Amino acid sequence: MTAVSATPTATPQPRNAVIRSARDSLVVAKRNLIRMMRIPEVVIFGLVQPIMFVVLFSYVFGGSMKVGGTTDPGVYREFLMAGIFAQTVTFATAGAGAGIADDMHKGLVDRFRSLPMARGAVLTGRTLADLVQTTLTVIVLAIVALIVGWRVHEGIPKALGGFALLLLLGYAFSWIGALIGLTVRTPEAATSGGLIWLFPLTFISNAFVDSSQMTPWLRHLADWNPFSATVQACRQLFGNPGVSQSPAWPMQHPVWASLIWSIVIIVVFRTLAVRKYRHATS
Amino acid sequence: MTGAIYAEGLVKTFGDVRALDGVDLDVPEGTVLGLLGPNGAGKTTAVRVLTTLLRPDSGKAVVAGVDVLRHPNEVRRLIGLSGQFAAVDEYLTGRENLQMVGQLYQMSGRDAKVRAGELLDQFNLADAADRPAKTYSGGMRRRLDLAAALVVRPPVMFMDEPTTGLDPRNRLGLWDVIQDLVAGGTTLLLTTQYLEEADRLAHDICVIDHGKVIARGTSDQLKARTGGERVEVVVHERERLTEATEVLRGFGKGETKVEDHMRQITVPVTGGAKLLAEVIRELDSRGIEIDDIGLRRPTLDDVFISLTGHVAELKEDAV
């Protein structure tokens, strides 16, 4: 033990594990937010994409889409917004994945793993920073949506509830991204690997079309898709048209279904990602 | 009492490759061990095991008196790691990088800030402290990486190829920093492919190849194993080569080697510079013109070749 006593190290402060974990996560989150501010391109492209989707879907598909028995483009635009919001928050997956893969690639994960810090903090910090970015994106998107004619009809508290569910879904998906990033190890692969499966996930859902028009097996998939639950919940809470009448449980209880899906995703993917991180080799 | 870094029978396999094949190490407190070997020899794997990044398949490791496998988080408080790739966040400034590392070593925000300032001064980075690390030169980044490893003044340091890829000037600068650090009592394990670096910095050297320690000792001991000094002569005229060889054979303590096409004669000797002067006088008195003459001492390159049968630069696939 002489080696320890010979050279005093800077006094590490003893901390309760939970407080330490929270503090370490915030230190890492701060680091990721500083990065985001210094690479504004990423945030800007993250904004342009959903805005483009709003405009394209509203004006190209609107008018030919039948929602709630009408093809009124104004109705489709209101219907569409919950889907676009939900799709936008899930794109956080790619950001988290690319960020963590980049840290692996650059050797930063080795640095972090050699420090006496909480095990999950590197990943929690990253997902928290992504949550901040997602929140900003959703705010900008909501403003654009208001401009093209989207409104909330059930009051502000319910609307805020809808946004809370959206952010929770985005946070859950960033844990999927974290696991992808740790698995593929290169930022490029993490970006595409984080996006490819999102397309079937978001399209086989009630996000852009009325799922009752789908063939039965697709409709079942769509009804039980975690993504659909949040979209349905938002339509209800925002008072937007096109709420699905499907008897499937998640469509009947979309707020609960959305909460349960998001929490299950967080628990499962956080566990897997933290385990993977502990054995990560760059 | 074991040393500040102690390992016994470390084995780590990746598929069919035995990256570590029973490595034993013992580094007394306050000394520097140079782990020397070509790419893929297992140096980095050894460092990763000792710094808690990788669990070995079997074996035992103790760092600063703490069992690495049983109490990895305790070990992490007591070590600093400086990697092969400068692991700093390039979008953070030098100061932000060091503060972050300090906080993750569980220092208070204020302590981390003060310490970051000290290190930036010490490593000559104060002018660039508030610029993103992206704008730093290779040497500056390496210094920042080293500073990050020193935030808590760890008693035990690991440096994995600290000067790989640096230009000679920056390499010399980093050597000075490392020597100061060791003078302050830090125990250091250093991996390197540069034999000169191990020679200059390390008290003891372990030569590692294919996951095994194939030789250990001080630089001088290893050189002695390869044989002593020798005289090398390059004769100007090829016709006088035979005569010159006869002269050198008279001074030599072993087999004389002649490389005809280069007009070069090499002969092992004892007696150093004084003997060299005698050789020159003798050749001169016979009127044998020489292009080059010198007393050569074995380098660690020679050591490496004699131990492994190949030169110390190989595969690109570092394990």
Coordinates of C-alpha atoms in Angstrom, one line a residue:
Chain A
M1 CA 0.0 0.0 0.0
T2 CA 3.0 2.3 0.2
A3 CA 2.5 3.3 -3.4
V4 CA -0.8 4.8 -2.5
S5 CA 0.3 6.8 0.5
A6 CA 3.6 8.1 -1.0
T7 CA 2.0 10.5 -3.4
P8 CA -1.2 12.2 -2.3
T9 CA -3.8 12.5 -5.0
A10 CA -6.3 15.4 -5.2
T11 CA -8.9 14.6 -2.6
P12 CA -11.7 12.8 -4.3
Q13 CA -15.0 13.7 -2.6
P14 CA -16.9 10.7 -1.3
R15 CA -20.4 10.7 -2.7
N16 CA -23.5 8.8 -2.7
A17 CA -23.8 6.6 -5.8
V18 CA -27.0 8.2 -7.1
I19 CA -25.7 11.7 -6.7
R20 CA -22.4 10.8 -8.2
S21 CA -24.1 9.2 -11.2
A22 CA -26.3 12.3 -11.7
R23 CA -23.4 14.7 -11.4
D24 CA -21.2 12.7 -13.8
S25 CA -24.1 12.5 -16.3
L26 CA -24.5 16.2 -16.1
V27 CA -20.8 16.8 -16.7
V28 CA -20.9 14.7 -19.8
A29 CA -24.2 16.2 -20.9
K30 CA -22.6 19.7 -20.6
R31 CA -19.7 18.5 -22.7
N32 CA -22.1 17.3 -25.4
L33 CA -24.1 20.5 -25.4
I34 CA -20.9 22.5 -25.8
R35 CA -20.1 20.3 -28.8
M36 CA -23.5 20.8 -30.3
M37 CA -23.1 24.6 -30.0
R38 CA -19.7 24.4 -31.8
I39 CA -21.1 22.2 -34.6
P40 CA -24.3 24.1 -35.3
E41 CA -24.6 22.5 -38.8
V42 CA -25.8 19.3 -37.1
V43 CA -28.6 21.1 -35.2
I44 CA -29.6 23.1 -38.3
F45 CA -29.9 20.0 -40.5
G46 CA -31.8 18.4 -37.7
L47 CA -34.3 21.3 -38.1
V48 CA -34.5 21.5 -41.9
Q49 CA -35.4 17.9 -42.3
P50 CA -38.7 17.9 -40.3
I51 CA -39.7 21.2 -41.7
M52 CA -39.2 19.8 -45.2
F53 CA -41.4 16.8 -44.3
V54 CA -44.1 19.1 -43.0
V55 CA -44.1 21.1 -46.2
L56 CA -43.8 18.1 -48.6
F57 CA -46.4 16.0 -46.9
S58 CA -48.9 18.9 -46.4
Y59 CA -48.8 20.1 -49.9
V60 CA -48.0 17.0 -51.9
F61 CA -50.1 14.4 -50.1
G62 CA -52.6 16.7 -48.6
G63 CA -55.7 16.7 -50.8
S64 CA -55.3 13.1 -51.9
M65 CA -55.3 11.7 -48.4
K66 CA -58.6 10.7 -46.8
V67 CA -58.7 11.3 -43.1
G68 CA -61.8 11.1 -41.0
G69 CA -63.9 10.8 -44.1
T70 CA -62.6 14.0 -45.8
T71 CA -59.9 14.8 -48.2
D72 CA -59.7 18.4 -47.1
P73 CA -56.0 19.3 -47.1
G74 CA -56.4 21.4 -44.0
V75 CA -57.6 18.4 -42.1
Y76 CA -54.7 16.3 -43.4
R77 CA -52.3 19.0 -42.2
E78 CA -53.6 18.9 -38.7
F79 CA -53.7 15.1 -38.8
L80 CA -50.1 14.9 -40.1
M81 CA -48.5 17.0 -37.4
A82 CA -48.5 14.5 -34.6
G83 CA -46.9 12.0 -37.0
I84 CA -44.2 14.5 -38.0
F85 CA -43.5 15.4 -34.4
A86 CA -43.1 11.8 -33.4
Q87 CA -40.9 11.0 -36.4
T88 CA -38.7 14.0 -35.6
V89 CA -38.1 13.0 -32.0
T90 CA -37.1 9.5 -33.0
F91 CA -34.4 10.9 -35.3
A92 CA -32.5 11.6 -32.1
T93 CA -31.5 7.9 -32.4
A94 CA -29.1 8.7 -35.2
G95 CA -27.5 11.6 -33.3
A96 CA -26.9 9.6 -30.2
G97 CA -25.6 6.7 -32.2
A98 CA -23.2 8.8 -34.2
G99 CA -22.0 10.7 -31.2
I100 CA -21.2 7.6 -29.2
A101 CA -19.6 5.8 -32.1
D102 CA -17.4 8.9 -32.7
D103 CA -16.3 8.8 -29.0
M104 CA -15.4 5.2 -29.4
H105 CA -13.5 5.8 -32.6
K106 CA -11.6 8.8 -31.2
G107 CA -10.5 7.0 -28.0
L108 CA -12.6 9.2 -25.7
V109 CA -14.5 6.2 -24.5
D110 CA -11.2 4.7 -23.3
R111 CA -10.4 7.9 -21.5
F112 CA -13.8 7.9 -19.8
R113 CA -13.6 4.2 -18.9
S114 CA -10.3 4.8 -17.2
L115 CA -11.8 7.4 -14.9
P116 CA -13.5 6.7 -11.6
M117 CA -16.8 7.9 -12.8
A118 CA -20.3 6.4 -12.8
R119 CA -20.6 3.6 -15.4
G120 CA -23.7 4.8 -17.2
A121 CA -22.8 8.5 -17.1
V122 CA -21.2 8.7 -20.6
L123 CA -24.3 7.3 -22.2
T124 CA -26.8 9.1 -19.9
G125 CA -25.0 12.4 -20.5
R126 CA -25.2 11.9 -24.2
T127 CA -28.9 11.0 -24.2
L128 CA -29.7 14.0 -22.0
A129 CA -27.9 16.3 -24.4
D130 CA -29.9 14.8 -27.2
L131 CA -33.1 15.4 -25.3
V132 CA -32.2 19.1 -25.1
Q133 CA -31.6 19.2 -28.8
T134 CA -34.8 17.3 -29.5
T135 CA -36.7 19.8 -27.3
L136 CA -35.4 22.7 -29.3
T137 CA -36.2 21.0 -32.6
V138 CA -39.8 20.3 -31.4
I139 CA -40.3 24.0 -30.4
V140 CA -39.2 25.2 -33.8
L141 CA -41.3 22.6 -35.5
A142 CA -44.4 23.5 -33.5
I143 CA -44.0 27.1 -34.7
V144 CA -43.8 26.0 -38.3
A145 CA -46.8 23.8 -37.7
L146 CA -48.8 26.7 -36.4
I147 CA -47.9 28.6 -39.5
V148 CA -49.2 25.9 -41.8
G149 CA -52.5 25.8 -39.9
W150 CA -52.0 23.2 -37.1
R151 CA -53.8 24.1 -33.9
V152 CA -54.4 22.5 -30.5
H153 CA -58.0 22.2 -29.5
E154 CA -57.9 20.7 -26.0
G155 CA -56.1 23.4 -24.1
I156 CA -52.5 24.0 -23.2
P157 CA -52.1 21.5 -20.3
K158 CA -53.1 18.6 -22.5
A159 CA -51.0 19.8 -25.3
L160 CA -48.0 20.0 -23.0
G161 CA -48.8 16.5 -21.9
G162 CA -48.6 15.4 -25.6
F163 CA -45.2 17.1 -26.0
A164 CA -44.0 15.4 -22.8
L165 CA -44.9 12.0 -24.3
L166 CA -43.1 12.9 -27.5
L167 CA -39.9 13.9 -25.6
L168 CA -40.1 10.7 -23.6
L169 CA -40.3 8.7 -26.8
G170 CA -37.4 10.6 -28.2
Y171 CA -35.3 9.9 -25.1
A172 CA -36.2 6.3 -25.2
F173 CA -35.1 6.0 -28.9
S174 CA -31.8 7.8 -28.1
W175 CA -31.0 4.7 -25.9
I176 CA -31.5 2.5 -29.0
G177 CA -29.2 4.8 -30.8
A178 CA -26.6 4.5 -28.0
L179 CA -26.6 0.7 -28.3
I180 CA -26.3 1.0 -32.1
G181 CA -23.4 3.4 -31.7
L182 CA -21.6 1.1 -29.3
T183 CA -22.1 -1.8 -31.6
V184 CA -21.1 -0.4 -35.0
R185 CA -18.3 1.8 -33.8
T186 CA -18.0 4.1 -36.7
P187 CA -20.1 7.4 -36.9
E188 CA -21.1 6.8 -40.5
A189 CA -22.4 3.3 -39.9
A190 CA -24.2 4.6 -36.7
T191 CA -25.9 7.4 -38.7
S192 CA -27.3 5.1 -41.4
G193 CA -27.8 2.2 -38.9
G194 CA -29.8 4.6 -36.7
L195 CA -32.0 5.7 -39.5
I196 CA -32.8 2.8 -41.9
W197 CA -35.1 0.9 -39.6
L198 CA -36.9 4.1 -38.6
F199 CA -38.5 4.3 -42.0
P200 CA -40.5 1.1 -41.8
L201 CA -41.2 1.9 -38.2
T202 CA -42.6 5.3 -38.9
F203 CA -44.4 4.3 -42.1
I204 CA -46.1 1.1 -40.8
S205 CA -47.9 3.3 -38.3
N206 CA -50.7 5.8 -38.1
A207 CA -48.2 8.7 -38.6
F208 CA -48.9 9.7 -42.2
V209 CA -51.9 7.7 -43.2
D210 CA -55.1 6.5 -41.6
S211 CA -54.1 3.0 -40.5
S212 CA -57.7 1.7 -40.7
Q213 CA -57.2 1.7 -44.5
M214 CA -54.3 -0.8 -44.4
T215 CA -54.6 -4.5 -45.0
P216 CA -55.3 -6.3 -41.8
W217 CA -51.9 -7.7 -41.0
L218 CA -50.3 -4.3 -41.6
R219 CA -53.0 -2.7 -39.6
H220 CA -52.2 -4.9 -36.6
L221 CA -48.6 -4.1 -36.8
A222 CA -49.4 -0.4 -37.0
D223 CA -51.8 -0.6 -34.1
W224 CA -49.2 -2.2 -31.9
N225 CA -46.3 -0.2 -33.1
P226 CA -44.9 1.8 -30.1
F227 CA -44.6 4.7 -32.4
S228 CA -48.4 4.7 -33.2
A229 CA -49.3 4.8 -29.6
T230 CA -47.5 8.2 -29.1
V231 CA -49.0 9.5 -32.3
Q232 CA -52.5 8.5 -31.3
A233 CA -52.0 10.0 -27.8
C234 CA -50.8 13.3 -29.3
R235 CA -53.8 13.4 -31.7
Q236 CA -56.1 12.9 -28.7
L237 CA -54.3 15.4 -26.5
F238 CA -54.0 18.0 -29.2
G239 CA -57.6 17.5 -30.3
N240 CA -56.4 16.8 -33.9
P241 CA -58.5 14.9 -36.5
G242 CA -58.0 11.2 -37.5
V243 CA -57.9 9.6 -34.1
S244 CA -58.0 5.8 -34.8
Q245 CA -61.1 3.9 -33.8
S246 CA -59.3 0.6 -33.8
P247 CA -60.3 -1.7 -30.9
A248 CA -56.6 -2.6 -30.3
W249 CA -55.7 -1.8 -26.6
P250 CA -52.9 0.7 -27.5
M251 CA -55.2 2.6 -29.7
Q252 CA -57.9 2.7 -27.0
H253 CA -55.5 3.7 -24.2
P254 CA -52.8 5.6 -26.2
V255 CA -51.4 7.7 -23.3
W256 CA -50.8 4.6 -21.2
A257 CA -49.5 2.6 -24.1
S258 CA -47.1 5.4 -25.1
L259 CA -45.8 5.7 -21.5
I260 CA -45.4 2.0 -21.1
W261 CA -43.6 1.5 -24.5
S262 CA -41.2 4.4 -23.8
I263 CA -40.4 3.2 -20.3
V264 CA -39.9 -0.4 -21.5
I265 CA -37.6 0.8 -24.3
I266 CA -35.5 2.9 -21.8
V267 CA -35.2 0.0 -19.3
V268 CA -34.3 -2.6 -21.9
F269 CA -31.9 -0.6 -24.1
R270 CA -30.3 1.3 -21.2
T271 CA -29.4 -2.0 -19.6
L272 CA -28.1 -3.5 -22.8
A273 CA -26.2 -0.3 -23.7
V274 CA -24.6 0.1 -20.3
R275 CA -23.5 -3.5 -20.3
K276 CA -22.0 -3.1 -23.7
Y277 CA -20.2 0.0 -22.7
R278 CA -18.6 -1.7 -19.7
H279 CA -17.0 -4.2 -22.1
A280 CA -16.4 -1.7 -24.9
T281 CA -13.2 -2.0 -26.8
S282 CA -12.3 0.6 -29.3
Chain B
M1 CA 6.0 -6.3 -1.1
T2 CA 5.1 -6.0 -4.7
G3 CA 5.8 -3.0 -6.9
A4 CA 3.5 -0.2 -7.8
I5 CA 2.6 -2.2 -10.9
Y6 CA 2.5 -5.9 -10.6
A7 CA 1.2 -8.5 -13.0
E8 CA 1.4 -12.3 -12.9
G9 CA 0.5 -14.7 -15.7
L10 CA -1.7 -12.4 -17.7
V11 CA -3.5 -14.1 -20.5
K12 CA -5.9 -12.6 -23.0
T13 CA -7.0 -14.1 -26.2
F14 CA -9.0 -12.6 -29.0
G15 CA -10.3 -15.5 -31.0
D16 CA -7.2 -17.5 -32.1
V17 CA -4.8 -14.7 -31.2
R18 CA -3.1 -14.9 -27.9
A19 CA -2.5 -11.2 -27.4
L20 CA -1.1 -11.8 -23.9
D21 CA 0.4 -15.2 -23.3
G22 CA 1.4 -15.3 -19.6
V23 CA 2.9 -11.8 -19.0
D24 CA 4.6 -11.1 -15.7
L25 CA 5.5 -7.5 -14.8
D26 CA 6.9 -5.9 -11.6
V27 CA 7.6 -2.2 -11.6
P28 CA 9.1 -0.8 -8.4
E29 CA 7.6 2.4 -7.1
G30 CA 9.1 5.5 -8.6
T31 CA 10.6 3.8 -11.6
V32 CA 9.9 3.6 -15.3
L33 CA 9.3 0.4 -17.1
G34 CA 9.6 0.5 -20.9
L35 CA 7.4 -2.1 -22.6
L36 CA 9.0 -2.5 -25.9
G37 CA 7.8 -4.4 -28.9
P38 CA 6.5 -4.2 -32.5
N39 CA 2.9 -3.5 -33.4
G40 CA 0.7 -6.4 -32.4
A41 CA 3.1 -7.7 -29.8
G42 CA 0.6 -7.2 -27.0
K43 CA 1.8 -3.9 -25.4
T44 CA -1.5 -2.1 -25.8
T45 CA -3.4 -5.1 -24.5
A46 CA -1.2 -5.2 -21.4
V47 CA -1.9 -1.5 -20.8
R48 CA -5.6 -2.0 -21.3
V49 CA -5.7 -4.8 -18.8
L50 CA -3.7 -2.9 -16.2
T51 CA -5.9 0.2 -16.6
T52 CA -9.1 -1.7 -16.0
L53 CA -10.3 -1.3 -19.7
L54 CA -10.0 -5.0 -20.4
R55 CA -10.5 -8.1 -18.3
P56 CA -7.9 -10.7 -18.8
D57 CA -8.8 -14.4 -19.3
S58 CA -6.6 -15.3 -16.4
G59 CA -3.8 -13.9 -14.3
K60 CA -3.5 -11.3 -11.6
A61 CA -2.8 -7.6 -11.6
V62 CA -2.2 -5.2 -8.8
V63 CA -1.7 -1.4 -9.3
A64 CA -0.8 0.9 -6.5
G65 CA -1.5 -1.9 -4.1
V66 CA -5.1 -2.4 -5.3
D67 CA -6.3 -5.6 -7.1
V68 CA -7.3 -4.5 -10.6
L69 CA -9.8 -7.2 -11.2
R70 CA -11.5 -6.9 -7.8
H71 CA -11.5 -3.2 -7.3
P72 CA -11.3 -1.5 -10.7
N73 CA -12.9 1.7 -9.6
E74 CA -10.4 2.1 -6.8
V75 CA -7.6 1.6 -9.3
R76 CA -9.1 4.3 -11.6
R77 CA -8.7 6.9 -8.8
L78 CA -5.0 6.1 -8.6
I79 CA -3.9 6.0 -12.3
G80 CA -3.5 8.3 -15.2
L81 CA -3.8 7.0 -18.8
S82 CA -2.4 8.7 -21.8
G83 CA -3.3 6.9 -25.0
Q84 CA -1.9 6.2 -28.4
F85 CA -4.5 8.4 -30.0
A86 CA -4.7 11.7 -28.2
A87 CA -8.0 11.2 -26.5
V88 CA -9.3 14.7 -26.0
D89 CA -12.5 16.2 -27.2
E90 CA -11.6 18.3 -30.2
Y91 CA -14.6 20.6 -30.0
L92 CA -13.9 21.5 -26.4
T93 CA -11.2 23.9 -25.5
G94 CA -8.1 22.7 -23.7
R95 CA -9.4 24.2 -20.4
E96 CA -12.9 22.6 -20.8
N97 CA -11.3 19.2 -21.5
L98 CA -9.2 19.4 -18.4
Q99 CA -12.0 20.7 -16.2
M100 CA -14.3 17.9 -17.4
V101 CA -11.7 15.2 -16.7
G102 CA -11.1 16.7 -13.2
Q103 CA -14.8 16.6 -12.4
L104 CA -15.1 13.1 -13.6
Y105 CA -12.2 12.2 -11.3
Q106 CA -14.7 13.5 -8.7
M107 CA -13.0 16.8 -7.9
S108 CA -15.2 19.7 -7.1
G109 CA -16.0 22.1 -9.9
R110 CA -13.8 24.8 -8.3
D111 CA -10.8 22.4 -7.7
A112 CA -11.1 21.1 -11.3
K113 CA -10.9 24.7 -12.5
V114 CA -7.9 25.6 -10.5
R115 CA -6.1 22.4 -11.5
A116 CA -6.9 22.9 -15.2
G117 CA -5.2 26.3 -15.0
E118 CA -2.1 24.9 -13.3
L119 CA -1.7 22.2 -15.9
L120 CA -2.3 24.5 -18.8
D121 CA 0.6 26.7 -17.5
Q122 CA 2.8 23.7 -16.8
F123 CA 2.3 22.2 -20.2
N124 CA 2.8 25.5 -22.0
L125 CA -0.8 25.6 -23.3
A126 CA -1.9 28.7 -21.5
D127 CA -2.1 30.8 -24.7
A128 CA -4.3 28.2 -26.4
A129 CA -6.3 27.3 -23.3
D130 CA -9.6 28.8 -24.6
R131 CA -9.3 27.5 -28.2
P132 CA -11.0 24.3 -29.3
A133 CA -8.5 21.4 -29.2
K134 CA -9.3 21.0 -32.9
T135 CA -7.0 23.9 -33.7
Y136 CA -4.1 22.4 -31.8
S137 CA -1.0 21.0 -33.4
G138 CA -0.2 17.3 -32.9
G139 CA 2.3 18.1 -30.2
M140 CA -0.1 20.4 -28.4
R141 CA -2.8 17.7 -28.4
R142 CA -0.4 15.2 -27.1
R143 CA 0.5 17.5 -24.3
L144 CA -3.1 18.2 -23.5
D145 CA -3.8 14.4 -23.5
L146 CA -0.9 14.0 -21.0
A147 CA -2.1 16.9 -18.9
A148 CA -5.6 15.2 -18.7
A149 CA -3.9 12.0 -17.4
L150 CA -2.2 14.1 -14.7
V151 CA -5.2 16.0 -13.3
V152 CA -5.2 14.1 -10.0
R153 CA -1.4 13.7 -9.8
P154 CA -1.8 10.0 -10.0
P155 CA 0.9 7.9 -8.3
V156 CA 0.9 5.5 -11.2
M157 CA 0.9 6.5 -14.9
F158 CA 0.4 4.5 -18.1
M159 CA 1.5 5.9 -21.4
D160 CA 0.7 3.9 -24.5
E161 CA 3.1 5.0 -27.3
P162 CA 3.2 8.6 -26.1
T163 CA 5.3 9.9 -28.9
T164 CA 4.1 7.9 -31.9
G165 CA 3.5 10.2 -34.8
L166 CA 5.2 13.2 -33.3
D167 CA 8.0 15.1 -35.1
P168 CA 11.5 14.9 -33.5
R169 CA 11.2 18.3 -31.8
N170 CA 7.9 17.5 -30.1
R171 CA 9.2 14.1 -29.2
L172 CA 12.1 15.7 -27.4
G173 CA 9.8 18.1 -25.7
L174 CA 7.6 15.3 -24.5
W175 CA 10.5 13.3 -23.2
D176 CA 11.5 16.3 -21.0
V177 CA 8.0 16.4 -19.6
I178 CA 8.0 12.7 -18.9
Q179 CA 11.4 12.9 -17.2
D180 CA 10.2 15.7 -14.9
L181 CA 7.2 13.6 -14.0
V182 CA 9.3 10.7 -13.0
A183 CA 11.7 12.9 -11.1
G184 CA 8.6 13.8 -9.0
G185 CA 8.2 10.2 -7.9
T186 CA 5.5 8.9 -10.3
T187 CA 5.7 5.2 -11.3
L188 CA 5.4 4.9 -15.0
L189 CA 4.7 2.1 -17.5
L190 CA 5.5 3.3 -21.0
T191 CA 5.0 1.3 -24.2
T192 CA 6.9 2.2 -27.2
Q193 CA 8.2 1.0 -30.6
Y194 CA 11.0 3.4 -30.4
L195 CA 14.0 1.7 -29.0
E196 CA 15.7 5.0 -28.5
E197 CA 12.8 6.1 -26.4
A198 CA 12.9 3.1 -24.0
D199 CA 16.7 3.6 -23.8
R200 CA 16.3 7.2 -22.8
L201 CA 13.3 7.1 -20.4
A202 CA 13.1 3.7 -18.9
H203 CA 15.0 2.2 -15.9
D204 CA 14.0 -1.3 -16.9
I205 CA 12.9 -2.6 -20.2
C206 CA 10.7 -5.6 -21.0
V207 CA 10.8 -6.8 -24.6
I208 CA 7.5 -8.3 -25.6
D209 CA 6.7 -10.2 -28.7
H210 CA 3.7 -12.4 -29.6
G211 CA 2.2 -11.8 -26.1
K212 CA 5.3 -13.0 -24.3
V213 CA 8.0 -11.2 -22.4
I214 CA 11.1 -12.4 -24.2
A215 CA 13.7 -10.4 -22.3
R216 CA 13.9 -8.0 -19.4
G217 CA 16.6 -6.0 -17.8
T218 CA 18.2 -2.5 -17.9
S219 CA 19.2 -1.1 -21.2
D220 CA 22.8 -1.9 -20.6
Q221 CA 22.1 -5.5 -19.6
L222 CA 20.1 -6.0 -22.7
K223 CA 22.8 -4.5 -24.9
A224 CA 25.4 -6.7 -23.1
R225 CA 23.5 -9.7 -24.1
T226 CA 23.8 -8.8 -27.7
G227 CA 27.6 -8.4 -27.4
G228 CA 29.9 -5.5 -26.8
E229 CA 31.3 -2.8 -28.9
R230 CA 32.9 -3.2 -32.3
V231 CA 35.0 -1.3 -34.8
E232 CA 33.6 -0.6 -38.3
V233 CA 35.9 0.5 -41.1
V234 CA 35.1 1.4 -44.7
V235 CA 38.3 1.2 -46.8
H236 CA 38.7 3.6 -49.7
E237 CA 40.3 1.2 -52.2
R238 CA 39.0 -2.3 -52.7
E239 CA 42.5 -3.6 -53.4
R240 CA 43.5 -2.8 -49.8
L241 CA 40.6 -4.6 -48.2
T242 CA 42.4 -7.9 -47.5
E243 CA 45.3 -6.1 -45.9
A244 CA 43.0 -3.9 -43.8
T245 CA 41.1 -7.0 -42.7
E246 CA 44.4 -8.5 -41.5
V247 CA 45.2 -5.4 -39.4
L248 CA 41.8 -5.4 -37.8
R249 CA 41.9 -9.1 -37.1
G250 CA 45.0 -8.3 -35.0
F251 CA 42.9 -6.0 -32.8
G252 CA 39.7 -8.0 -32.8
K253 CA 38.3 -10.2 -30.0
G254 CA 36.1 -12.3 -32.3
E255 CA 35.1 -13.1 -35.8
T256 CA 35.9 -10.4 -38.4
K257 CA 33.1 -9.7 -40.8
V258 CA 33.8 -8.4 -44.3
E259 CA 31.2 -6.9 -46.6
D260 CA 33.0 -6.9 -49.9
H261 CA 30.7 -4.8 -52.0
M262 CA 30.6 -2.0 -49.3
R263 CA 34.4 -2.3 -48.6
Q264 CA 33.4 -2.6 -44.9
I265 CA 35.0 -4.6 -42.2
T266 CA 33.5 -5.1 -38.7
V267 CA 35.3 -6.6 -35.8
P268 CA 34.3 -7.0 -32.1
V269 CA 36.7 -5.2 -29.8
T270 CA 37.3 -4.2 -26.2
G271 CA 39.2 -1.1 -25.2
G272 CA 37.0 1.7 -26.5
A273 CA 38.2 4.9 -27.9
K274 CA 41.8 4.3 -27.1
L275 CA 41.8 1.1 -29.2
L276 CA 40.1 3.0 -32.0
A277 CA 43.0 5.5 -32.0
E278 CA 45.5 2.6 -32.3
V279 CA 43.6 1.1 -35.2
I280 CA 43.6 4.4 -37.0
R281 CA 47.4 4.9 -36.4
E282 CA 48.1 1.4 -37.6
L283 CA 46.1 1.8 -40.8
D284 CA 47.6 5.2 -41.4
S285 CA 51.2 3.9 -41.0
R286 CA 50.4 1.3 -43.7
G287 CA 49.0 4.0 -46.0
I288 CA 45.5 2.4 -46.1
E289 CA 43.1 5.2 -46.9
I290 CA 39.7 5.0 -45.1
D291 CA 36.4 6.5 -45.9
D292 CA 34.8 5.9 -42.6
I293 CA 35.7 4.5 -39.2
G294 CA 33.8 4.3 -36.0
L295 CA 33.3 2.6 -32.7
R296 CA 29.8 1.1 -32.7
R297 CA 27.9 0.1 -29.5
P298 CA 24.9 -2.1 -29.8
T299 CA 21.6 -0.3 -30.1
L300 CA 18.3 -1.6 -28.8
D301 CA 17.6 -2.3 -32.5
D302 CA 20.4 -4.8 -32.4
V303 CA 19.0 -6.2 -29.2
F304 CA 15.6 -6.6 -30.7
I305 CA 16.9 -8.3 -33.8
S306 CA 19.1 -10.7 -31.9
L307 CA 16.1 -11.6 -29.6
T308 CA 13.3 -12.0 -32.1
G309 CA 15.1 -12.6 -35.3
H310 CA 13.3 -9.8 -37.0
V311 CA 13.4 -6.0 -37.0
A312 CA 11.2 -4.0 -34.6
E313 CA 8.6 -2.9 -37.1
L314 CA 6.0 -5.1 -38.4
K315 CA 2.3 -5.7 -38.8
E316 CA -0.1 -2.8 -38.8
D317 CA -2.8 -4.6 -36.9
A318 CA -2.1 -3.4 -33.4
V319 CA -4.0 -5.6 -30.9

